[in-house]
Amino acid sequence: MIRAKFTCQQNILNHETQTAEVILTPVTTNPPNQENLLFWQATPAGNITLQITNPAASAQFSVGTEYYVDFTAA
């Protein structure tokens, strides 16, 4: 398993399609803390873009909130 830490940058609902677009980017060193610095050194750039059709699922993402993302081979 690989663990990364991302911040939600955007959660916009398209009212016409009822689809949310959620964009997350790797944490930065602002605000500076030891954990974010370690994650930033490993993954300083990138993004995850999700299109979510389940309103209950998209509501789980709040702009500015940090999330752990775990990657496990399937």
XYZ file of C-alpha atoms in Angstrom:
74
model
C 0.000 0.000 0.000
C 1.111 3.555 -0.736
C -0.302 6.427 1.312
C -0.473 10.003 0.073
C -2.014 13.115 1.600
C -4.104 15.472 -0.525
C -6.096 18.670 0.003
C -9.511 19.198 -1.562
C -9.244 22.265 -3.804
C -12.637 22.170 -5.485
C -16.033 20.540 -5.132
C -18.438 21.929 -7.702
C -21.862 20.466 -8.418
C -23.180 20.708 -11.967
C -26.882 21.213 -11.249
C -27.849 20.185 -14.776
C -26.173 16.761 -14.628
C -26.125 16.390 -10.814
C -22.449 15.433 -11.141
C -19.836 16.901 -8.828
C -16.269 17.550 -9.909
C -13.851 17.144 -7.017
C -10.198 18.117 -7.406
C -7.521 17.221 -4.871
C -3.833 18.197 -4.897
C -0.926 16.994 -2.753
C -0.496 18.766 0.575
C 1.995 21.600 0.711
C 4.252 22.877 3.466
C 1.811 25.712 4.185
C 0.863 25.540 6.969
C 4.187 24.014 7.911
C 4.034 20.831 9.920
C 6.270 17.791 10.011
C 3.773 15.336 8.528
C 2.872 17.561 5.563
C 6.559 18.230 4.900
C 7.238 14.479 4.654
C 4.323 13.917 2.269
C 5.264 17.006 0.206
C 8.851 15.780 -0.197
C 7.545 12.508 -1.655
C 4.764 14.016 -3.813
C 5.290 17.749 -4.437
C 2.907 17.996 -7.406
C -0.029 16.294 -9.067
C -3.796 16.118 -8.818
C -6.720 13.761 -8.524
C -9.879 14.706 -10.395
C -13.086 12.853 -9.622
C -16.499 13.073 -11.244
C -18.989 11.876 -8.662
C -22.631 11.074 -9.405
C -23.558 10.111 -5.842
C -24.527 13.257 -3.877
C -23.861 11.570 -0.532
C -20.338 10.690 -1.675
C -19.495 14.132 -3.091
C -20.757 15.755 0.114
C -17.919 13.975 1.960
C -15.346 16.285 0.309
C -14.884 19.748 1.834
C -12.693 22.373 0.187
C -9.575 22.988 2.269
C -9.788 19.666 4.089
C -6.858 17.243 3.925
C -7.433 13.581 3.088
C -5.256 10.503 3.193
C -5.355 8.572 -0.084
C -4.346 4.922 0.017
C -3.293 3.100 -3.142
C -3.506 -0.673 -2.986
C -2.921 -2.944 -5.947
C -6.119 -4.621 -7.080
